[in-house]
Structures are given as C-alpha cells and as structure tokens.
PDB file of C-alpha atoms in Angstrom:
ATOM      1  CA  UNK R 295     -25.833  -3.030   1.133  1.00  0.00           C
ATOM      2  CA  UNK R 296     -24.264  -4.743  -1.871  1.00  0.00           C
ATOM      3  CA  UNK R 297     -21.815  -2.703  -3.910  1.00  0.00           C
ATOM      4  CA  UNK R 298     -20.915  -5.341  -6.460  1.00  0.00           C
ATOM      5  CA  UNK R 299     -23.235  -7.545  -8.446  1.00  0.00           C
ATOM      6  CA  UNK R 300     -21.865 -10.639 -10.153  1.00  0.00           C
ATOM      7  CA  UNK R 301     -23.224 -12.090 -13.337  1.00  0.00           C
ATOM      8  CA  UNK R 302     -24.175 -14.830 -13.978  1.00  0.00           C
ATOM      9  CA  UNK R 303     -25.476 -16.078 -10.634  1.00  0.00           C
ATOM     10  CA  UNK R 304     -24.586 -19.640 -11.616  1.00  0.00           C
ATOM     11  CA  UNK R 305     -22.363 -21.139 -14.294  1.00  0.00           C
ATOM     12  CA  UNK R 306     -21.897 -24.785 -15.273  1.00  0.00           C
ATOM     13  CA  UNK R 307     -19.098 -25.835 -17.617  1.00  0.00           C
ATOM     14  CA  UNK R 308     -16.998 -28.861 -18.559  1.00  0.00           C
ATOM     15  CA  UNK R 309     -13.404 -29.358 -17.506  1.00  0.00           C
ATOM     16  CA  UNK R 310     -11.026 -27.647 -19.892  1.00  0.00           C
ATOM     17  CA  UNK R 311     -13.458 -24.883 -20.823  1.00  0.00           C
ATOM     18  CA  UNK R 312     -13.000 -21.253 -19.855  1.00  0.00           C
ATOM     19  CA  UNK R 313     -15.223 -19.591 -17.260  1.00  0.00           C
ATOM     20  CA  UNK R 314     -16.008 -15.892 -17.342  1.00  0.00           C
ATOM     21  CA  UNK R 315     -17.701 -14.026 -14.502  1.00  0.00           C
ATOM     22  CA  UNK R 316     -18.636 -10.373 -14.496  1.00  0.00           C
ATOM     23  CA  UNK R 317     -18.994  -7.847 -11.714  1.00  0.00           C
ATOM     24  CA  UNK R 318     -20.621  -4.422 -11.759  1.00  0.00           C
ATOM     25  CA  UNK R 319     -20.345  -1.862  -8.979  1.00  0.00           C
ATOM     26  CA  UNK R 320     -21.870   1.493  -8.160  1.00  0.00           C
ATOM     27  CA  UNK R 321     -19.363   3.961  -6.712  1.00  0.00           C
ATOM     28  CA  UNK R 322     -15.782   5.022  -7.368  1.00  0.00           C
ATOM     29  CA  UNK R 323     -13.258   2.554  -6.021  1.00  0.00           C
ATOM     30  CA  UNK R 324      -9.606   2.349  -4.990  1.00  0.00           C
ATOM     31  CA  UNK R 325      -9.320  -1.271  -6.030  1.00  0.00           C
ATOM     32  CA  UNK R 326     -11.354  -4.360  -6.799  1.00  0.00           C
ATOM     33  CA  UNK R 327     -10.601  -7.834  -5.529  1.00  0.00           C
ATOM     34  CA  UNK R 328     -11.831 -11.316  -6.386  1.00  0.00           C
ATOM     35  CA  UNK R 329     -12.315 -14.026  -3.787  1.00  0.00           C
ATOM     36  CA  UNK R 330     -13.230 -17.675  -3.916  1.00  0.00           C
ATOM     37  CA  UNK R 331     -15.286 -19.647  -1.382  1.00  0.00           C
ATOM     38  CA  UNK R 332     -15.583 -23.412  -1.192  1.00  0.00           C
ATOM     39  CA  UNK R 333     -18.921 -24.705   0.152  1.00  0.00           C
ATOM     40  CA  UNK R 334     -19.556 -22.315   3.058  1.00  0.00           C
ATOM     41  CA  UNK R 335     -15.976 -22.077   4.250  1.00  0.00           C
ATOM     42  CA  UNK R 336     -13.825 -18.967   4.509  1.00  0.00           C
ATOM     43  CA  UNK R 337     -13.065 -16.831   1.479  1.00  0.00           C
ATOM     44  CA  UNK R 338      -9.675 -16.988  -0.195  1.00  0.00           C
ATOM     45  CA  UNK R 339      -8.172 -13.971  -1.924  1.00  0.00           C
ATOM     46  CA  UNK R 340      -7.434 -14.548  -5.614  1.00  0.00           C
ATOM     47  CA  UNK R 341      -6.355 -11.277  -7.168  1.00  0.00           C
ATOM     48  CA  UNK R 342      -6.427  -7.503  -6.648  1.00  0.00           C
ATOM     49  CA  UNK R 343      -6.613  -4.920  -9.416  1.00  0.00           C
ATOM     50  CA  UNK R 344      -6.155  -1.217  -8.690  1.00  0.00           C
ATOM     51  CA  UNK R 345      -8.311   1.497 -10.211  1.00  0.00           C
ATOM     52  CA  UNK R 346      -5.469   2.649 -12.490  1.00  0.00           C
ATOM     53  CA  UNK R 347      -4.936  -0.843 -13.922  1.00  0.00           C
ATOM     54  CA  UNK R 348      -6.906  -2.335 -16.800  1.00  0.00           C
ATOM     55  CA  UNK R 349      -5.812  -5.970 -16.787  1.00  0.00           C
ATOM     56  CA  UNK R 350      -4.000  -8.350 -14.491  1.00  0.00           C
ATOM     57  CA  UNK R 351      -2.964 -11.997 -14.704  1.00  0.00           C
ATOM     58  CA  UNK R 352      -2.214 -14.619 -12.089  1.00  0.00           C
ATOM     59  CA  UNK R 353      -1.691 -18.172 -13.288  1.00  0.00           C
ATOM     60  CA  UNK R 354      -4.914 -19.261 -15.004  1.00  0.00           C
ATOM     61  CA  UNK R 355      -6.740 -16.126 -13.836  1.00  0.00           C
ATOM     62  CA  UNK R 356      -7.195 -12.986 -15.889  1.00  0.00           C
ATOM     63  CA  UNK R 357      -8.991  -9.957 -14.457  1.00  0.00           C
ATOM     64  CA  UNK R 358     -10.034  -6.842 -16.336  1.00  0.00           C
ATOM     65  CA  UNK R 359     -11.317  -3.576 -14.940  1.00  0.00           C
ATOM     66  CA  UNK R 360     -13.248  -0.867 -16.770  1.00  0.00           C
ATOM     67  CA  UNK R 361     -13.752   2.051 -14.396  1.00  0.00           C
ATOM     68  CA  UNK R 362     -15.761   4.024 -16.971  1.00  0.00           C
ATOM     69  CA  UNK R 363     -18.354   1.229 -17.024  1.00  0.00           C
ATOM     70  CA  UNK R 364     -17.827   0.350 -13.354  1.00  0.00           C
ATOM     71  CA  UNK R 365     -17.327  -3.283 -14.245  1.00  0.00           C
ATOM     72  CA  UNK R 366     -14.801  -6.088 -13.949  1.00  0.00           C
ATOM     73  CA  UNK R 367     -14.491  -9.591 -15.304  1.00  0.00           C
ATOM     74  CA  UNK R 368     -12.728 -12.692 -14.035  1.00  0.00           C
ATOM     75  CA  UNK R 369     -11.642 -15.296 -16.569  1.00  0.00           C
ATOM     76  CA  UNK R 370     -10.530 -18.741 -15.452  1.00  0.00           C
ATOM     77  CA  UNK R 371      -8.858 -20.586 -18.307  1.00  0.00           C
ATOM     78  CA  UNK R 372      -8.754 -24.370 -18.723  1.00  0.00           C
ATOM     79  CA  UNK R 373     -11.112 -24.974 -15.803  1.00  0.00           C
ATOM     80  CA  UNK R 374     -10.666 -27.952 -13.497  1.00  0.00           C
ATOM     81  CA  UNK R 375     -13.142 -29.751 -11.251  1.00  0.00           C
ATOM     82  CA  UNK R 376     -11.256 -28.243  -8.298  1.00  0.00           C
ATOM     83  CA  UNK R 377     -12.299 -24.768  -9.501  1.00  0.00           C
ATOM     84  CA  UNK R 378     -15.872 -25.569  -8.426  1.00  0.00           C
ATOM     85  CA  UNK R 379     -16.685 -22.856  -5.872  1.00  0.00           C
ATOM     86  CA  UNK R 380     -18.429 -19.509  -5.418  1.00  0.00           C
ATOM     87  CA  UNK R 381     -16.596 -16.449  -6.680  1.00  0.00           C
ATOM     88  CA  UNK R 382     -17.114 -12.968  -5.261  1.00  0.00           C
ATOM     89  CA  UNK R 383     -15.950  -9.560  -6.334  1.00  0.00           C
ATOM     90  CA  UNK R 384     -15.230  -7.060  -3.576  1.00  0.00           C
ATOM     91  CA  UNK R 385     -14.697  -3.346  -3.876  1.00  0.00           C
ATOM     92  CA  UNK R 386     -12.822  -0.893  -1.749  1.00  0.00           C
ATOM     93  CA  UNK R 387     -14.987   2.256  -1.948  1.00  0.00           C
ATOM     94  CA  UNK R 388     -13.133   5.507  -2.392  1.00  0.00           C
ATOM     95  CA  UNK R 389     -13.712   8.310   0.131  1.00  0.00           C
ATOM     96  CA  UNK R 390     -15.307   5.996   2.693  1.00  0.00           C
ATOM     97  CA  UNK R 391     -12.809   5.765   5.497  1.00  0.00           C
ATOM     98  CA  UNK R 392     -13.307   2.896   7.879  1.00  0.00           C
ATOM     99  CA  UNK R 393     -15.278   0.815   5.446  1.00  0.00           C
ATOM    100  CA  UNK R 394     -13.939  -2.618   4.755  1.00  0.00           C
ATOM    101  CA  UNK R 395     -14.406  -4.421   1.469  1.00  0.00           C
ATOM    102  CA  UNK R 396     -17.951  -4.646   0.139  1.00  0.00           C
ATOM    103  CA  UNK R 397     -18.851  -7.957  -1.480  1.00  0.00           C
ATOM    104  CA  UNK R 398     -21.292  -8.892  -4.199  1.00  0.00           C
ATOM    105  CA  UNK R 399     -23.657 -11.864  -4.104  1.00  0.00           C
ATOM    106  CA  UNK R 400     -21.299 -14.121  -5.999  1.00  0.00           C
ATOM    107  CA  UNK R 401     -21.239 -16.477  -8.964  1.00  0.00           C
ATOM    108  CA  UNK R 402     -21.489 -20.198  -8.277  1.00  0.00           C
ATOM    109  CA  UNK R 403     -19.239 -22.079 -10.677  1.00  0.00           C
ATOM    110  CA  UNK R 404     -19.662 -25.797 -11.245  1.00  0.00           C
ATOM    111  CA  UNK R 405     -17.007 -27.609 -13.296  1.00  0.00           C
ATOM    112  CA  UNK R 406     -17.816 -31.182 -14.239  1.00  0.00           C
ATOM    113  CA  UNK R 407     -15.303 -33.764 -15.403  1.00  0.00           C
TER     114      UNK R 407
ATOM    115  CA  UNK Y  82       2.688 -18.131   9.852  1.00  0.00           C
ATOM    116  CA  UNK Y  83      -0.545 -18.845  11.738  1.00  0.00           C
ATOM    117  CA  UNK Y  84      -3.761 -18.254   9.807  1.00  0.00           C
ATOM    118  CA  UNK Y  85      -7.049 -16.833  11.044  1.00  0.00           C
ATOM    119  CA  UNK Y  86      -8.881 -19.160  13.417  1.00  0.00           C
ATOM    120  CA  UNK Y  87     -12.464 -18.858  14.613  1.00  0.00           C
ATOM    121  CA  UNK Y  88     -14.332 -20.586  17.413  1.00  0.00           C
ATOM    122  CA  UNK Y  89     -16.659 -22.272  17.774  1.00  0.00           C
ATOM    123  CA  UNK Y  90     -17.249 -23.732  14.305  1.00  0.00           C
ATOM    124  CA  UNK Y  91     -20.950 -24.331  14.921  1.00  0.00           C
ATOM    125  CA  UNK Y  92     -23.383 -22.965  17.467  1.00  0.00           C
ATOM    126  CA  UNK Y  93     -27.099 -23.326  18.134  1.00  0.00           C
ATOM    127  CA  UNK Y  94     -28.868 -20.679  20.204  1.00  0.00           C
ATOM    128  CA  UNK Y  95     -32.438 -19.798  21.084  1.00  0.00           C
ATOM    129  CA  UNK Y  96     -34.104 -16.538  20.122  1.00  0.00           C
ATOM    130  CA  UNK Y  97     -33.457 -13.853  22.750  1.00  0.00           C
ATOM    131  CA  UNK Y  98     -30.161 -15.346  23.940  1.00  0.00           C
ATOM    132  CA  UNK Y  99     -26.725 -13.769  23.636  1.00  0.00           C
ATOM    133  CA  UNK Y 100     -23.707 -15.184  21.808  1.00  0.00           C
ATOM    134  CA  UNK Y 101     -19.963 -14.489  21.680  1.00  0.00           C
ATOM    135  CA  UNK Y 102     -17.863 -15.526  18.719  1.00  0.00           C
ATOM    136  CA  UNK Y 103     -14.071 -15.462  18.800  1.00  0.00           C
ATOM    137  CA  UNK Y 104     -11.344 -14.862  16.263  1.00  0.00           C
ATOM    138  CA  UNK Y 105      -7.567 -15.036  16.330  1.00  0.00           C
ATOM    139  CA  UNK Y 106      -5.949 -12.897  13.670  1.00  0.00           C
ATOM    140  CA  UNK Y 107      -3.135 -13.951  11.401  1.00  0.00           C
ATOM    141  CA  UNK Y 108       0.192 -13.129  13.047  1.00  0.00           C
ATOM    142  CA  UNK Y 109       1.349  -9.584  12.270  1.00  0.00           C
ATOM    143  CA  UNK Y 110      -2.133  -8.335  11.333  1.00  0.00           C
ATOM    144  CA  UNK Y 111      -3.532  -5.437  13.373  1.00  0.00           C
ATOM    145  CA  UNK Y 112      -6.913  -5.054  11.684  1.00  0.00           C
ATOM    146  CA  UNK Y 113      -9.898  -7.362  11.970  1.00  0.00           C
ATOM    147  CA  UNK Y 114     -13.205  -7.190  10.131  1.00  0.00           C
ATOM    148  CA  UNK Y 115     -16.357  -9.161  10.800  1.00  0.00           C
ATOM    149  CA  UNK Y 116     -18.852 -10.210   8.161  1.00  0.00           C
ATOM    150  CA  UNK Y 117     -22.237 -11.916   8.225  1.00  0.00           C
ATOM    151  CA  UNK Y 118     -23.049 -14.244   5.341  1.00  0.00           C
ATOM    152  CA  UNK Y 119     -26.611 -15.488   4.969  1.00  0.00           C
ATOM    153  CA  UNK Y 120     -27.205 -18.603   2.906  1.00  0.00           C
ATOM    154  CA  UNK Y 121     -26.773 -17.902  -0.800  1.00  0.00           C
ATOM    155  CA  UNK Y 122     -25.633 -14.323  -0.234  1.00  0.00           C
ATOM    156  CA  UNK Y 123     -22.354 -12.469  -0.210  1.00  0.00           C
ATOM    157  CA  UNK Y 124     -20.682 -11.435   3.047  1.00  0.00           C
ATOM    158  CA  UNK Y 125     -22.161  -8.294   4.638  1.00  0.00           C
ATOM    159  CA  UNK Y 126     -19.781  -5.985   6.520  1.00  0.00           C
ATOM    160  CA  UNK Y 127     -20.575  -5.719  10.242  1.00  0.00           C
ATOM    161  CA  UNK Y 128     -17.632  -3.705  11.608  1.00  0.00           C
ATOM    162  CA  UNK Y 129     -13.880  -3.337  11.622  1.00  0.00           C
ATOM    163  CA  UNK Y 130     -11.407  -2.935  14.483  1.00  0.00           C
ATOM    164  CA  UNK Y 131      -7.966  -1.398  14.245  1.00  0.00           C
ATOM    165  CA  UNK Y 132      -5.649  -1.312  17.256  1.00  0.00           C
ATOM    166  CA  UNK Y 133      -8.509  -2.042  19.666  1.00  0.00           C
ATOM    167  CA  UNK Y 134     -10.771   0.749  18.365  1.00  0.00           C
ATOM    168  CA  UNK Y 135     -13.825   0.416  16.119  1.00  0.00           C
ATOM    169  CA  UNK Y 136     -12.743   1.777  12.749  1.00  0.00           C
ATOM    170  CA  UNK Y 137     -15.966   1.507  10.785  1.00  0.00           C
ATOM    171  CA  UNK Y 138     -19.383  -0.081  10.933  1.00  0.00           C
ATOM    172  CA  UNK Y 139     -21.880  -1.444   8.453  1.00  0.00           C
ATOM    173  CA  UNK Y 140     -25.659  -1.327   8.626  1.00  0.00           C
ATOM    174  CA  UNK Y 141     -26.114  -3.506  11.712  1.00  0.00           C
ATOM    175  CA  UNK Y 142     -28.012  -2.610  14.924  1.00  0.00           C
ATOM    176  CA  UNK Y 143     -26.214  -1.839  18.213  1.00  0.00           C
ATOM    177  CA  UNK Y 144     -26.956  -5.317  19.564  1.00  0.00           C
ATOM    178  CA  UNK Y 145     -24.013  -6.364  17.366  1.00  0.00           C
ATOM    179  CA  UNK Y 146     -20.888  -5.291  19.243  1.00  0.00           C
ATOM    180  CA  UNK Y 147     -17.246  -6.190  19.209  1.00  0.00           C
ATOM    181  CA  UNK Y 148     -13.909  -6.054  20.933  1.00  0.00           C
ATOM    182  CA  UNK Y 149     -10.324  -6.251  19.833  1.00  0.00           C
ATOM    183  CA  UNK Y 150      -7.640  -7.193  22.345  1.00  0.00           C
ATOM    184  CA  UNK Y 151      -3.980  -6.096  22.616  1.00  0.00           C
ATOM    185  CA  UNK Y 152      -2.889  -9.306  20.880  1.00  0.00           C
ATOM    186  CA  UNK Y 153      -5.290  -8.338  18.039  1.00  0.00           C
ATOM    187  CA  UNK Y 154      -7.653 -11.224  18.662  1.00  0.00           C
ATOM    188  CA  UNK Y 155     -11.296 -10.225  18.515  1.00  0.00           C
ATOM    189  CA  UNK Y 156     -14.806 -11.025  19.681  1.00  0.00           C
ATOM    190  CA  UNK Y 157     -18.198 -10.483  18.100  1.00  0.00           C
ATOM    191  CA  UNK Y 158     -21.110 -10.276  20.547  1.00  0.00           C
ATOM    192  CA  UNK Y 159     -24.730 -10.436  19.528  1.00  0.00           C
ATOM    193  CA  UNK Y 160     -27.467  -9.722  22.068  1.00  0.00           C
ATOM    194  CA  UNK Y 161     -31.171 -10.534  21.884  1.00  0.00           C
ATOM    195  CA  UNK Y 162     -30.728 -13.034  19.071  1.00  0.00           C
ATOM    196  CA  UNK Y 163     -33.319 -13.088  16.302  1.00  0.00           C
ATOM    197  CA  UNK Y 164     -34.090 -15.856  13.834  1.00  0.00           C
ATOM    198  CA  UNK Y 165     -32.629 -13.752  11.005  1.00  0.00           C
ATOM    199  CA  UNK Y 166     -29.265 -13.741  12.783  1.00  0.00           C
ATOM    200  CA  UNK Y 167     -28.805 -17.331  11.610  1.00  0.00           C
ATOM    201  CA  UNK Y 168     -25.812 -17.130   9.269  1.00  0.00           C
ATOM    202  CA  UNK Y 169     -22.133 -17.854   8.767  1.00  0.00           C
ATOM    203  CA  UNK Y 170     -20.060 -15.268  10.652  1.00  0.00           C
ATOM    204  CA  UNK Y 171     -16.681 -14.627   9.123  1.00  0.00           C
ATOM    205  CA  UNK Y 172     -13.698 -12.930  10.653  1.00  0.00           C
ATOM    206  CA  UNK Y 173     -10.964 -11.523   8.429  1.00  0.00           C
ATOM    207  CA  UNK Y 174      -7.651  -9.964   9.349  1.00  0.00           C
ATOM    208  CA  UNK Y 175      -5.429  -7.653   7.351  1.00  0.00           C
ATOM    209  CA  UNK Y 176      -2.205  -5.716   7.736  1.00  0.00           C
ATOM    210  CA  UNK Y 177      -3.593  -2.211   7.854  1.00  0.00           C
ATOM    211  CA  UNK Y 178      -6.965  -0.529   7.215  1.00  0.00           C
ATOM    212  CA  UNK Y 179      -5.522   2.413   5.301  1.00  0.00           C
ATOM    213  CA  UNK Y 180      -4.374   0.462   2.277  1.00  0.00           C
ATOM    214  CA  UNK Y 181      -6.953  -2.146   1.438  1.00  0.00           C
ATOM    215  CA  UNK Y 182      -4.703  -5.141   1.477  1.00  0.00           C
ATOM    216  CA  UNK Y 183      -6.260  -8.536   0.849  1.00  0.00           C
ATOM    217  CA  UNK Y 184      -8.358  -9.940   3.666  1.00  0.00           C
ATOM    218  CA  UNK Y 185      -7.397 -13.253   5.229  1.00  0.00           C
ATOM    219  CA  UNK Y 186     -10.512 -15.097   6.320  1.00  0.00           C
ATOM    220  CA  UNK Y 187     -11.142 -17.737   8.928  1.00  0.00           C
ATOM    221  CA  UNK Y 188     -13.501 -20.620   8.144  1.00  0.00           C
ATOM    222  CA  UNK Y 189     -16.328 -18.981  10.043  1.00  0.00           C
ATOM    223  CA  UNK Y 190     -18.794 -19.810  12.782  1.00  0.00           C
ATOM    224  CA  UNK Y 191     -22.126 -21.233  11.646  1.00  0.00           C
ATOM    225  CA  UNK Y 192     -24.783 -19.780  13.987  1.00  0.00           C
ATOM    226  CA  UNK Y 193     -28.279 -21.230  14.036  1.00  0.00           C
ATOM    227  CA  UNK Y 194     -30.977 -19.409  15.996  1.00  0.00           C
ATOM    228  CA  UNK Y 195     -34.122 -21.411  16.778  1.00  0.00           C
TER     229      UNK Y 195
END
C-alpha cells in the first residue's frame, strides 16, 4: 500500500525555474525522505527530515515538513536539465517495526533548456 | 566503498516459471530490503532481511521468498511467475533497520514475464 502521495504527478519547467513537489502521508512517522530516480534506474537518496524538524536544506534542495498536516514539500531551486527525473517521498512509519520505507507514486519532473 | 550491485540486469521468463534475483549489499551494510516497482508506480516493499533473518514483510504472497547470506548478500526468489510480476525489482541496503538510515539502491533487475 502507498503511504505517501506526491503532487503533482508530472511537472514541466524551464531551466532556471524553481520546482516544487508536495507529498502527503497517512500515519505518524519517524522521518520522511526524498529520493530521485533517473529513467528506471535505482533510486538515489536526496535528503532526510526527522519528525521534529520543520525545514532542511541541502545545496539547491529545500524540504519542509508539517506533521500536523501530514505533508512535506521538496523545492529545487534554479533547476537544470540534469534535474529531469522522478522524485519520490518515502516515510518511515512509527510503531511499525520491521517495515522498511514506504514510497509514494512519485512526481515526474521535466526540465527543458 | 562498493555500491549495491544486482544481477541480472534484465530477465525474460514464462508464466509459471521460477526466478532468482541476486543482490550484493554495500560494504558494511547488514540490512537489505527488496522492492517491486511496476511501470509508472513507486517502489512497493516486499521484505527486509537483517543478519540473515526476515525482519519484516509487505503485502506479497508466499511465492515471494528471500535469503540473506553471512556476507549480507541476498536473493529474491519468485515461484509460479504471473504476468503481473513483470516489474523492476530493486534491492537496497542500509546500515541498520532500527534507525531508518537512507537506503542505498542498486540499479535493479527488469523482469518480464510472458
């Protein structure tokens, strides 16, 4: 079952613009992570935000977490063509021992030059 | 540092057959998780192994089984293949299952069932 749901499903922007993706989830979490996947290859970890954090930055990435709304957003600033990929949020459900990360369906980002 | 490697990269099987997929974890990682990713979908959790024992399982039938070896490499076995088993199978290793550290993924095995 999917825990996270990303929005929008697809996003097309021009190089230099910012890209914002949102994720909503259903149950209490320990942390939320964002991953990137290039055309059917393996996923690459981007950033992890813990349930007691509200915002985190890593290079051109900014992630926010609102546990009261059970939602997170990923902002990629000054997008590049190389940012073209699918982006997934993944949650670590609280009180579910032995459960690995649960992924959403992803947002497909297309950055054109 | 050696990353996660999976073999084979592509595989074509016939409905009803059995398949074994292999994964070598990143060095120093004792936990491996397997995911199934259908086209256009997010990865679905199959199961996780920690120190050679199954440590959790998703909503997959018993014909999906696994093994983890003393060197922390792992296998995913699927019996009685069905058409819907066609997907990208991803293996991911991590340091420890208790603290959800980031997962390190291999590039997957693309399985096609005809």
